[in-house]
XYZ file of C-alpha atoms in Angstrom:
549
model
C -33.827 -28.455 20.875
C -32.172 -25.762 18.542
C -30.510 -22.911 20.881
C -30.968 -19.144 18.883
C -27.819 -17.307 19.436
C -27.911 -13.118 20.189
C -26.068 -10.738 19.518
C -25.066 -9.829 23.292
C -25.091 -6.264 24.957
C -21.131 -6.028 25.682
C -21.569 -2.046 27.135
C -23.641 0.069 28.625
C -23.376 2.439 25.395
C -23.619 -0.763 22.855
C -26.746 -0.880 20.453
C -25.169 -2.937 17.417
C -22.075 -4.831 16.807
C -20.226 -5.587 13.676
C -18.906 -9.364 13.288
C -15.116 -8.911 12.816
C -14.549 -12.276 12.130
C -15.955 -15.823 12.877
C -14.257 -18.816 14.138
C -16.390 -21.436 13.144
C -18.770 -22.430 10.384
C -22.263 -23.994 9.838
C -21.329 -28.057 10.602
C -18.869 -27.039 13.065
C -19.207 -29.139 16.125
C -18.816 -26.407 19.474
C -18.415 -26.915 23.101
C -19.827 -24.602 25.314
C -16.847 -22.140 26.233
C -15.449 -21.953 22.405
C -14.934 -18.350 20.933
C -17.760 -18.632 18.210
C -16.745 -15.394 16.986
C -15.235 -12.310 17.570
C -17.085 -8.773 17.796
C -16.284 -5.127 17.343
C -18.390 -3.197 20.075
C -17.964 0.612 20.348
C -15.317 0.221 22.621
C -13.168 -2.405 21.739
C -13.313 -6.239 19.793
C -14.062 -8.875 22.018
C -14.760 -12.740 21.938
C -18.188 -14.013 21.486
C -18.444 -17.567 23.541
C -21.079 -20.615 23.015
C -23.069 -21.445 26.018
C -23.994 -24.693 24.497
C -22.646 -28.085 23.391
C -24.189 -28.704 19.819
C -23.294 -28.363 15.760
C -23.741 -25.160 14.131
C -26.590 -24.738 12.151
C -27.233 -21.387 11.135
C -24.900 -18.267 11.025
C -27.347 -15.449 10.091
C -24.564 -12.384 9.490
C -21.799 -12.060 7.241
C -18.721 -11.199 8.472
C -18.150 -7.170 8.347
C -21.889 -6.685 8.793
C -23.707 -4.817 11.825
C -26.569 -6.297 13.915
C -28.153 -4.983 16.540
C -27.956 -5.933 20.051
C -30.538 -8.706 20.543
C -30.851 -10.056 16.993
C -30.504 -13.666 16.101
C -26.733 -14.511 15.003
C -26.353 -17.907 14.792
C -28.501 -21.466 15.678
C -26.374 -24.432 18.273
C -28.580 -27.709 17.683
C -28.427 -31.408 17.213
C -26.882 -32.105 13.771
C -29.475 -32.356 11.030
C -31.918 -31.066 13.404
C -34.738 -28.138 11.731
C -33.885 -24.929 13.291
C -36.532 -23.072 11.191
C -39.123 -23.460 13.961
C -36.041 -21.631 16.349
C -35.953 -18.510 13.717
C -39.935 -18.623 13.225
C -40.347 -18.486 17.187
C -37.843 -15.346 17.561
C -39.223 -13.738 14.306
C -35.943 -14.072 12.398
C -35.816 -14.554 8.664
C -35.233 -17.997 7.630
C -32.201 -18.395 5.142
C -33.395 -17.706 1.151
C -33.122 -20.417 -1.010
C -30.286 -20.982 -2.892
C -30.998 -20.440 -6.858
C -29.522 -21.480 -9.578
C -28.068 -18.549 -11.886
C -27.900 -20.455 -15.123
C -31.599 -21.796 -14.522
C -33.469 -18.576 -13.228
C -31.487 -15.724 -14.306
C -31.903 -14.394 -17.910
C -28.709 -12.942 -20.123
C -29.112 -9.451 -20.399
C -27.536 -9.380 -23.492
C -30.031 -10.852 -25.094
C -33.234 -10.091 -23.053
C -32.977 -6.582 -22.134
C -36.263 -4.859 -22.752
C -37.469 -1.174 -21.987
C -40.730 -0.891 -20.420
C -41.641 -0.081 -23.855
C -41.438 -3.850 -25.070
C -37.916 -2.680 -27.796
C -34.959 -4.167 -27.454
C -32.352 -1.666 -25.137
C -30.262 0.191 -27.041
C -26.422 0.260 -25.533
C -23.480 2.358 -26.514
C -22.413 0.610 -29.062
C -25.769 0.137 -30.826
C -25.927 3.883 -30.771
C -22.315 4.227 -31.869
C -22.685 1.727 -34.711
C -26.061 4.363 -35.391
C -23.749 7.273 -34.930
C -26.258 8.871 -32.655
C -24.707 10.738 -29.751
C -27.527 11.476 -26.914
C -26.185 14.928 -25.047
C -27.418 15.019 -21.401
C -27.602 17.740 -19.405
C -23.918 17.207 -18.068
C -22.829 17.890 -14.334
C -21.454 21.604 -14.016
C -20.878 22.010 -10.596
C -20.480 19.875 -7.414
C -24.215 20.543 -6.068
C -25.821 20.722 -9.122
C -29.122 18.732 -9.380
C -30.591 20.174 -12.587
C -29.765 22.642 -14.882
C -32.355 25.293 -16.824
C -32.333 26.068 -20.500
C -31.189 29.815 -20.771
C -31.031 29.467 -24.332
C -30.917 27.163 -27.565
C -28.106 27.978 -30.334
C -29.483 25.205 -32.624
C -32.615 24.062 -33.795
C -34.159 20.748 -34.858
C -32.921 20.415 -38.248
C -29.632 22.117 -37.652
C -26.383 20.719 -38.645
C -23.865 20.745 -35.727
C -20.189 20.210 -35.380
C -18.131 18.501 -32.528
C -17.388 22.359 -30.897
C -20.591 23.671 -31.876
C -22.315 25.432 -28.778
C -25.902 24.273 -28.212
C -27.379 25.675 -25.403
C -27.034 27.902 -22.644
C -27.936 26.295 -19.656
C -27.903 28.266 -16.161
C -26.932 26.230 -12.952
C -27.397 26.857 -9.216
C -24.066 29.249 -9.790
C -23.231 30.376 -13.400
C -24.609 30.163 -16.259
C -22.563 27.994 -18.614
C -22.567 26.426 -22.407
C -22.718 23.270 -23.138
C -21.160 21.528 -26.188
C -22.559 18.380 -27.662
C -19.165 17.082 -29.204
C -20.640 15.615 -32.237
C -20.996 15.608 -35.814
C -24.639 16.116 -37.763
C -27.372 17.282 -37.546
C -29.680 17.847 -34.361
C -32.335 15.465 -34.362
C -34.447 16.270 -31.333
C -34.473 18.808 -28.760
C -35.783 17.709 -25.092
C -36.205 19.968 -22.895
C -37.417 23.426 -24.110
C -36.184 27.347 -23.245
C -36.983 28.111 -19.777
C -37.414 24.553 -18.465
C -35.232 22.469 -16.082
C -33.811 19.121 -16.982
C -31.895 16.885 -13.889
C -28.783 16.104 -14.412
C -28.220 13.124 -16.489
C -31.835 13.583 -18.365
C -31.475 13.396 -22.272
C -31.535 17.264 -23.480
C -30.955 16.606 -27.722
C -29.520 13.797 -29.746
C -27.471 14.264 -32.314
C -26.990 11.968 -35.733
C -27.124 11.407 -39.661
C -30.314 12.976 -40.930
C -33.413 10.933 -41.234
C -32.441 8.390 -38.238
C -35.539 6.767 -36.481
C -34.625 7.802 -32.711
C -38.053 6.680 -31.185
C -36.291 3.741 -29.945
C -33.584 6.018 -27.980
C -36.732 8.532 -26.604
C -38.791 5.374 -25.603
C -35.759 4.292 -23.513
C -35.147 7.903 -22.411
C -36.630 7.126 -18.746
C -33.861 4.226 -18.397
C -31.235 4.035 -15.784
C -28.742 6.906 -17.021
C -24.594 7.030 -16.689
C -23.975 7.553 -13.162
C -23.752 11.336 -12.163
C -20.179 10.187 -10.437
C -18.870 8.632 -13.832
C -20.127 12.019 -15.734
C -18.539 14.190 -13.550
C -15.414 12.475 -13.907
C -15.745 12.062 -17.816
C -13.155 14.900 -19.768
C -15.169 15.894 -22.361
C -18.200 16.533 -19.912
C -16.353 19.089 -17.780
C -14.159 20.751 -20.805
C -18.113 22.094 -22.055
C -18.748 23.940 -18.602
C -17.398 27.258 -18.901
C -18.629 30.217 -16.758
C -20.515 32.543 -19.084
C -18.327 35.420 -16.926
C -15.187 33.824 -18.559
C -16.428 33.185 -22.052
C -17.611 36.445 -22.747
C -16.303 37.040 -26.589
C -13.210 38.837 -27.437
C -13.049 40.844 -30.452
C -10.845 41.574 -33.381
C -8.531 45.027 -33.729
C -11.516 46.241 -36.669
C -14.383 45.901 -33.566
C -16.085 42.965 -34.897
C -16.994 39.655 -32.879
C -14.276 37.258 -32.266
C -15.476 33.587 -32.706
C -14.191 30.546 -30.360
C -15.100 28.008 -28.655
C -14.700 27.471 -25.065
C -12.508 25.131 -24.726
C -10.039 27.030 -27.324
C -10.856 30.236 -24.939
C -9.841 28.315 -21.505
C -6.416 27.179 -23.564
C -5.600 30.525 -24.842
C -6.118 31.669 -21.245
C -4.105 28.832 -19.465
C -1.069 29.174 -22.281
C -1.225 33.429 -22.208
C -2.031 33.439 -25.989
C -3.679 36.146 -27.698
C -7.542 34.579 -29.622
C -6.838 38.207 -31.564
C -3.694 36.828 -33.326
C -4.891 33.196 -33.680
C -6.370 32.482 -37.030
C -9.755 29.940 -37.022
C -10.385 27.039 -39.212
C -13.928 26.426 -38.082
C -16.709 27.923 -39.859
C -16.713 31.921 -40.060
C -13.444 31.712 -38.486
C -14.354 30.603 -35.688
C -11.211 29.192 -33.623
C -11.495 25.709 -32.236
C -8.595 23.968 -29.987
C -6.653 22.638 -32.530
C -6.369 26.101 -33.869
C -5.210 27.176 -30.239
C -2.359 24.132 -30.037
C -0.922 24.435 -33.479
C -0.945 28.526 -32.886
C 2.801 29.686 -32.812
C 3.829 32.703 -31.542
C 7.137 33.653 -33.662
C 4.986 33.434 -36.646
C 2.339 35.640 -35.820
C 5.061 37.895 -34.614
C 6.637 37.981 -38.224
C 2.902 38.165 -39.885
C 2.347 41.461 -38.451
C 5.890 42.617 -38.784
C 5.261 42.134 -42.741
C 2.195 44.236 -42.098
C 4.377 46.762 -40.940
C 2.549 46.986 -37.868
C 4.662 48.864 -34.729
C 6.794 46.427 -32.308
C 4.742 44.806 -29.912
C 5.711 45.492 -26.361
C 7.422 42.880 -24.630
C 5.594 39.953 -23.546
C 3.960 38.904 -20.046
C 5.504 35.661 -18.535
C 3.755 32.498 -19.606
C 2.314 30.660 -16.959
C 2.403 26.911 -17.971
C -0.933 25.373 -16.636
C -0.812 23.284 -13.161
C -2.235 19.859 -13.497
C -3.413 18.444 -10.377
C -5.386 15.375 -9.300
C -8.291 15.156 -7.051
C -8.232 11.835 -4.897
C -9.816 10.557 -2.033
C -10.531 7.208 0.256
C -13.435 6.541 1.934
C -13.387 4.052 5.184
C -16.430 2.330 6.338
C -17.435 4.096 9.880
C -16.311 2.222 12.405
C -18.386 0.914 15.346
C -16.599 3.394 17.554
C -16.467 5.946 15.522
C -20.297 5.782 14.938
C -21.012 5.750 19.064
C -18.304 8.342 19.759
C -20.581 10.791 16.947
C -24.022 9.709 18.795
C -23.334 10.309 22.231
C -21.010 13.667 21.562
C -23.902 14.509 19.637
C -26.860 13.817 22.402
C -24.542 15.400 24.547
C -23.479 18.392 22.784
C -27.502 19.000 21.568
C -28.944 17.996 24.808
C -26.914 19.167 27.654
C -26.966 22.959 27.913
C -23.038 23.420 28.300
C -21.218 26.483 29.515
C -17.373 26.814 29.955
C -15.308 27.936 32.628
C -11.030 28.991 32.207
C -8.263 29.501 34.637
C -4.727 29.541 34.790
C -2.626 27.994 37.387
C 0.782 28.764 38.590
C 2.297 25.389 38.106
C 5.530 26.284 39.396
C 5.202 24.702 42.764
C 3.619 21.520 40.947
C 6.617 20.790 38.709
C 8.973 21.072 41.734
C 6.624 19.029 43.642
C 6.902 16.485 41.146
C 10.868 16.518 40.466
C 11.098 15.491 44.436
C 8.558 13.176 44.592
C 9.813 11.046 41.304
C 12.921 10.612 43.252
C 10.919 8.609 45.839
C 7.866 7.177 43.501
C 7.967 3.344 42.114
C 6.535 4.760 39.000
C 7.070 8.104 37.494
C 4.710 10.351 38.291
C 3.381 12.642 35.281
C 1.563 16.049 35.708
C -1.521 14.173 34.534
C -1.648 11.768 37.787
C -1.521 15.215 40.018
C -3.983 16.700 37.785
C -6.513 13.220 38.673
C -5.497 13.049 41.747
C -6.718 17.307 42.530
C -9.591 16.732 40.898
C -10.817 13.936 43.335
C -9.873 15.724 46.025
C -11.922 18.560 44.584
C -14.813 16.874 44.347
C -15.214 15.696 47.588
C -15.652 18.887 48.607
C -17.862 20.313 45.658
C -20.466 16.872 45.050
C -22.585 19.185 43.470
C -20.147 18.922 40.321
C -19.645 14.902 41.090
C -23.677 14.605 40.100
C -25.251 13.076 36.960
C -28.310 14.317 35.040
C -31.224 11.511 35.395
C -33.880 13.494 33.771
C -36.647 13.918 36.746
C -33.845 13.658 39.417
C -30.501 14.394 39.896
C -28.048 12.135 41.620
C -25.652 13.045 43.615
C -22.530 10.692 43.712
C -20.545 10.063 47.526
C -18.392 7.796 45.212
C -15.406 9.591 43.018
C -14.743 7.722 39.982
C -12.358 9.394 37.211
C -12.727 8.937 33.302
C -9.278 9.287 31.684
C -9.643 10.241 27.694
C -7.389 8.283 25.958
C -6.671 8.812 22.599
C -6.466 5.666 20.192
C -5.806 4.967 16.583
C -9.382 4.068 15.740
C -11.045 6.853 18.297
C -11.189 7.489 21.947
C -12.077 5.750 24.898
C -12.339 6.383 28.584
C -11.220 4.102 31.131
C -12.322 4.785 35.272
C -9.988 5.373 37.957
C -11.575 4.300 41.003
C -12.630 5.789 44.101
C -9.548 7.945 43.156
C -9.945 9.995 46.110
C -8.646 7.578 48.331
C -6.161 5.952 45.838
C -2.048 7.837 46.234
C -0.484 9.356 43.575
C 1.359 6.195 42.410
C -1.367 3.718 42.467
C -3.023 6.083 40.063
C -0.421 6.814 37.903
C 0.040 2.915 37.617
C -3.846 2.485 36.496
C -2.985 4.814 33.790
C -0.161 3.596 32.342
C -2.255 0.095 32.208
C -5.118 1.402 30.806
C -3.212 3.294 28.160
C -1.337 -0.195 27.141
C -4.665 -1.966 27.068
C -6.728 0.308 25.068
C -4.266 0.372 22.818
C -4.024 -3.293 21.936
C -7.899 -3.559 22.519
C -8.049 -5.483 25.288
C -10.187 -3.469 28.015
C -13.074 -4.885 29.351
C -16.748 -2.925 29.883
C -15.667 -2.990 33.382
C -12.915 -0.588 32.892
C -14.826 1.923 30.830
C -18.273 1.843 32.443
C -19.137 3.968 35.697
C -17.089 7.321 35.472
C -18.695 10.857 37.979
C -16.342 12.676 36.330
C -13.773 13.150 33.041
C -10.744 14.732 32.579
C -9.198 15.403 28.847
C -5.615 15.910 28.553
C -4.080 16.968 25.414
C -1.197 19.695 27.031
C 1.414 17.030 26.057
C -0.227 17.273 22.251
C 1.318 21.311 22.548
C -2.108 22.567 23.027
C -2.324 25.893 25.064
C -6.195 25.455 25.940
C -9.430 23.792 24.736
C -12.982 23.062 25.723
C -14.605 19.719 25.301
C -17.711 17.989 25.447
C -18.871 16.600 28.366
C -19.291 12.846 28.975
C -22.542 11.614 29.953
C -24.196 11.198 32.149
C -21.378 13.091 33.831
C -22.235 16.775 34.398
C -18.649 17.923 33.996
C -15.542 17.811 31.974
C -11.744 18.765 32.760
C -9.828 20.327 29.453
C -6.260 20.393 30.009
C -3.729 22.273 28.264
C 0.253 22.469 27.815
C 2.261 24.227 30.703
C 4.037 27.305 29.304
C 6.716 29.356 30.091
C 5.006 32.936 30.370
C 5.905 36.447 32.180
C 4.107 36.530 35.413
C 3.211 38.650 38.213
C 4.825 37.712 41.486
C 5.611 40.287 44.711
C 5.237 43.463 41.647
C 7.770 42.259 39.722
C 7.620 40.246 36.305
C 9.497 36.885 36.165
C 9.161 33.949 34.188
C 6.572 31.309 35.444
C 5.139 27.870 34.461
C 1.284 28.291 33.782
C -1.213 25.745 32.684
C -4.795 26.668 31.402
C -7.596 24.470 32.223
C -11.256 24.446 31.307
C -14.041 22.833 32.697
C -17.473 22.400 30.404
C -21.086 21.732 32.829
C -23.935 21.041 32.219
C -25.691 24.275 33.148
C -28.689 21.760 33.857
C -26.789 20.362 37.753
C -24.160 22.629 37.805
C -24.334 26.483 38.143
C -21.845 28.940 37.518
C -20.628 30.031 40.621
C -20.262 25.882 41.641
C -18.156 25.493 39.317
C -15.883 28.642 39.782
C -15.714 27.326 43.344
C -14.696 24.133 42.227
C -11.865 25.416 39.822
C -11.205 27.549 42.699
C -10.105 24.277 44.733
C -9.174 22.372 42.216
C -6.229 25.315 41.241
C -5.085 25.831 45.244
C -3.950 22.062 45.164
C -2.072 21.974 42.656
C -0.241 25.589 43.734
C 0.319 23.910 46.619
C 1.206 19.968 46.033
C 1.162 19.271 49.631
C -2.316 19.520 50.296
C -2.801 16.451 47.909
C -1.084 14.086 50.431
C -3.105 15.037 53.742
């Protein structure tokens, strides 16, 4: 009989894994104990084993994909056996059939229809037409639609490539819009006053007389992607604030003509529109006016006009030309369990944070002697895990855990460590740490540190923590706070020691301080608890000693 293979629960925080790669392939033959596959949990990519002698018959997800926990994977059975009735009993999907392209799918090129019955009409069909449809263009980065503020042509209207034909006002300027084409306006979409989503047809422009019922029957078609139009030159050379646009005029008073793009040029290159002559129509000055404008003979024009010497120039600030780029990763299965529980947590538990600095100047001379005697070096970090377990055994209201209609209170003292990894963060437990000495802890965290690193902790290590502690002083951060762990009810923040003026005997001397925070959850743990904790917590390490009796 056809075993159905799940997709196991590998943590106590798993709900979906992602297969990283698989080992073997429908027709494989397996033994039970062979690595079918290999998962990526939220904590770390581990090998999925058969349970059961047989030939693969099914693999149900693609490598790279999620499933959740508890969905069918994969089908072990007798070779040739029917493992549909397997998938049918645990309400899988059975596999679609495999079709054949050449039979069942038409060419587009020659099928194409709009719901209208005509034959498509693609770029080139329109370009062969000359017919240029102007959509309402993407002028800003949350744009959605734009509204009409005004048409500058009508149907009937001959246009040119700079022409401006409409106004259109956005969710932050108003801007113009150009339809960069030649002839005559041919149909006008979207009237004054009305909004038009970005990408929606607004006018077409072409030769007089052309039949564009074909182009307006097709108008509810799939348009350019906004992402391609936003990218597109000409698209975001038309969107000029109407702020910045605002006409110049001549030295007589009357209305200086440009377009906008010839405007933003004359801006970016410090020319003045006043001494640039236009070849459009009525003078109006177009960009190739703007970059065949030179300024030494203007200069001589107006000396011949015996004009008075023109003072002497502002600097010319060539224009910067920078490129916007970005990657985007897939989210990683860590990455997306790290956001959900920091989010529960952050949303759900009602935190509140507590400071205080220590003196660490009896800890760091603790530590110098002690190293000289230790089989592993001891790091601040080890005396900082090893005072907070000694802490808690005498505050359990701050070892507790938040169960909803109970509270438990933990005897036990177990330790999350953050570490920090390349592809997020995880948080291996130190054990009953309050019995454990300061080198058999600073051992455990060297070896977690190693193993998380290459991936190769087990749920064991990660599951079970009363506590946390967060350590990024060696990262040259003063203090923090950070979110607690649950179901813990408490966090440890721990900063950098630094070399500050202190207090001691009323005089000011240099110490060694280190700020620490601790976030609760105001839901178990009170404020005055957890002052009294901190209060314990800072008298170990001030006095190193107590930590070994």
């Amino acid at each position: 009989m056809a075993e159905v293979v799940k997709m196991p629960k590998m943590s106590d925080t798993m709900t979906e894994g992602v297969m990283a790669k698989w080992h073997k392939k429908v027709g494989d033959k397996v033994k039970s104990g062979d690595v079918l596959a290999e998962v990526e949990t939220d904590k770390a990519t581990m090998d999925l084993e058969s349970y059961w002698d047989g030939t693969i018959l099914f693999i149900g997800v693609e490598e790279g994909k999620a499933v959740p926990v508890d969905a069918v994977i994969a089908v072990i059975g007798k070779e040739g056996e029917d493992y549909k009735a397997a998938l049918d009993a645990e309400g899988a999907p059975a596999p679609a059939k495999e079709e054949k392209v050449a039979e069942d799918k038409p060419d587009t090129k020659e099928t194409a229809k709009s719901e209208t019955g005509a034959a498509a009409l693609t770029d080139a069909d329109l370009e062969k037409m000359g017919v240029t449809v102007v959509r309402m263009p993407l002028l800003s980065d949350t744009m959605t639609e734009g509204v009409i503020a005004e048409w500058h042509k009508k149907v009937g209207d001959k246009v040119k490539n700079d022409d401006i034909l409409a106004d259109v006002e956005t969710d932050k300027a108003t801007m113009e819009v150009m339809g960069y084409a030649d002839g005559t306006l041919l149909h006008i979409g979207v009237e004054k006053g009305a909004a038009a989503k970005v990408n929606g047809i607004i006018a077409i422009v072409g030769p007089e007389g052309t039949d564009i019922s074909g182009i307006l029957n097709q108008a509810d078609a799939p348009a350019k992607p906004v992402a391609e139009q936003k990218a597109d030159a000409p698209v975001a050379e038309t969107a000029q604030p109407a702020a910045e646009t605002a006409e110049p005029v001549t030295a007589d008073g009357s209305r200086l003509k440009a377009s906008p793009l010839a405007k933003r040029i004359a801006k970016e290159k410090g020319i003045d529109l006043s001494q640039v002559s236009g070849s459009a129509d009525g003078g109006r000055i177009i960009k190739k006016d703007i970059e065949n404008f030179k300024p030494a003979a203007a200069a001589s024009k107006a000396a011949e006009g015996g004009s008075a010497p023109a003072e002497k120039a502002a600097p010319v600030l060539t224009p910067y030309v920078g490129e916007e780029k970005y990657t985007e990763k897939p989210v990683s299965q860590m990455r997306k369990v790290i956001a959900k529980r920091l989010s529960e947590s952050l949303f759900t538990a009602p935190h509140f944070y507590l400071t205080m600095s220590i003196d660490m100047d009896a800890a760091i001379a603790a530590r110098t002697k002690m190293n000289e005697f230790s089989p592993v070096k001891l790091s601040f970090n080890d005396m900082v895990i090893k005072a907070v377990a000694v802490a808690l055994k005498q505050h359990p209201n701050v070892n507790s855990s938040w169960l909803g209609d109970k509270i438990r209170y933990n005897e036990h003292v177990n330790i999350g460590v953050a570490i920090a990894i390349e592809d997020g963060l995880l948080v291996p437990v130190v054990r009953f740490a309050d019995g454990k000495s300061l080198s058999r802890i600073s051992a455990e965290v060297k070896d977690f540190a190693q193993r998380a690193k290459s991936k190769k902790l087990q749920p064991a290590d990660w599951e079970g923590s009363t506590f946390t502690v967060s350590n990024l002083g060696m990262f040259g951060i003063d203090e923090f706070t950070a979110i607690i762990n649950s179901p813990d009810s408490c966090i440890l923040a721990i900063g950098g020691i630094a070399q500050v003026p202190v207090v001691k005997d009323g005089a000011v001397v240099p110490g060694n301080v280190m700020k620490v925070t601790l976030s609760c959850d105001h839901r178990t743990v009170d404020g005055a608890t957890g002052a009294a904790f901190l209060q314990t917590f800072k008298a170990l390490l001030e006095e190193p000693v107590r930590l070994l009796v």
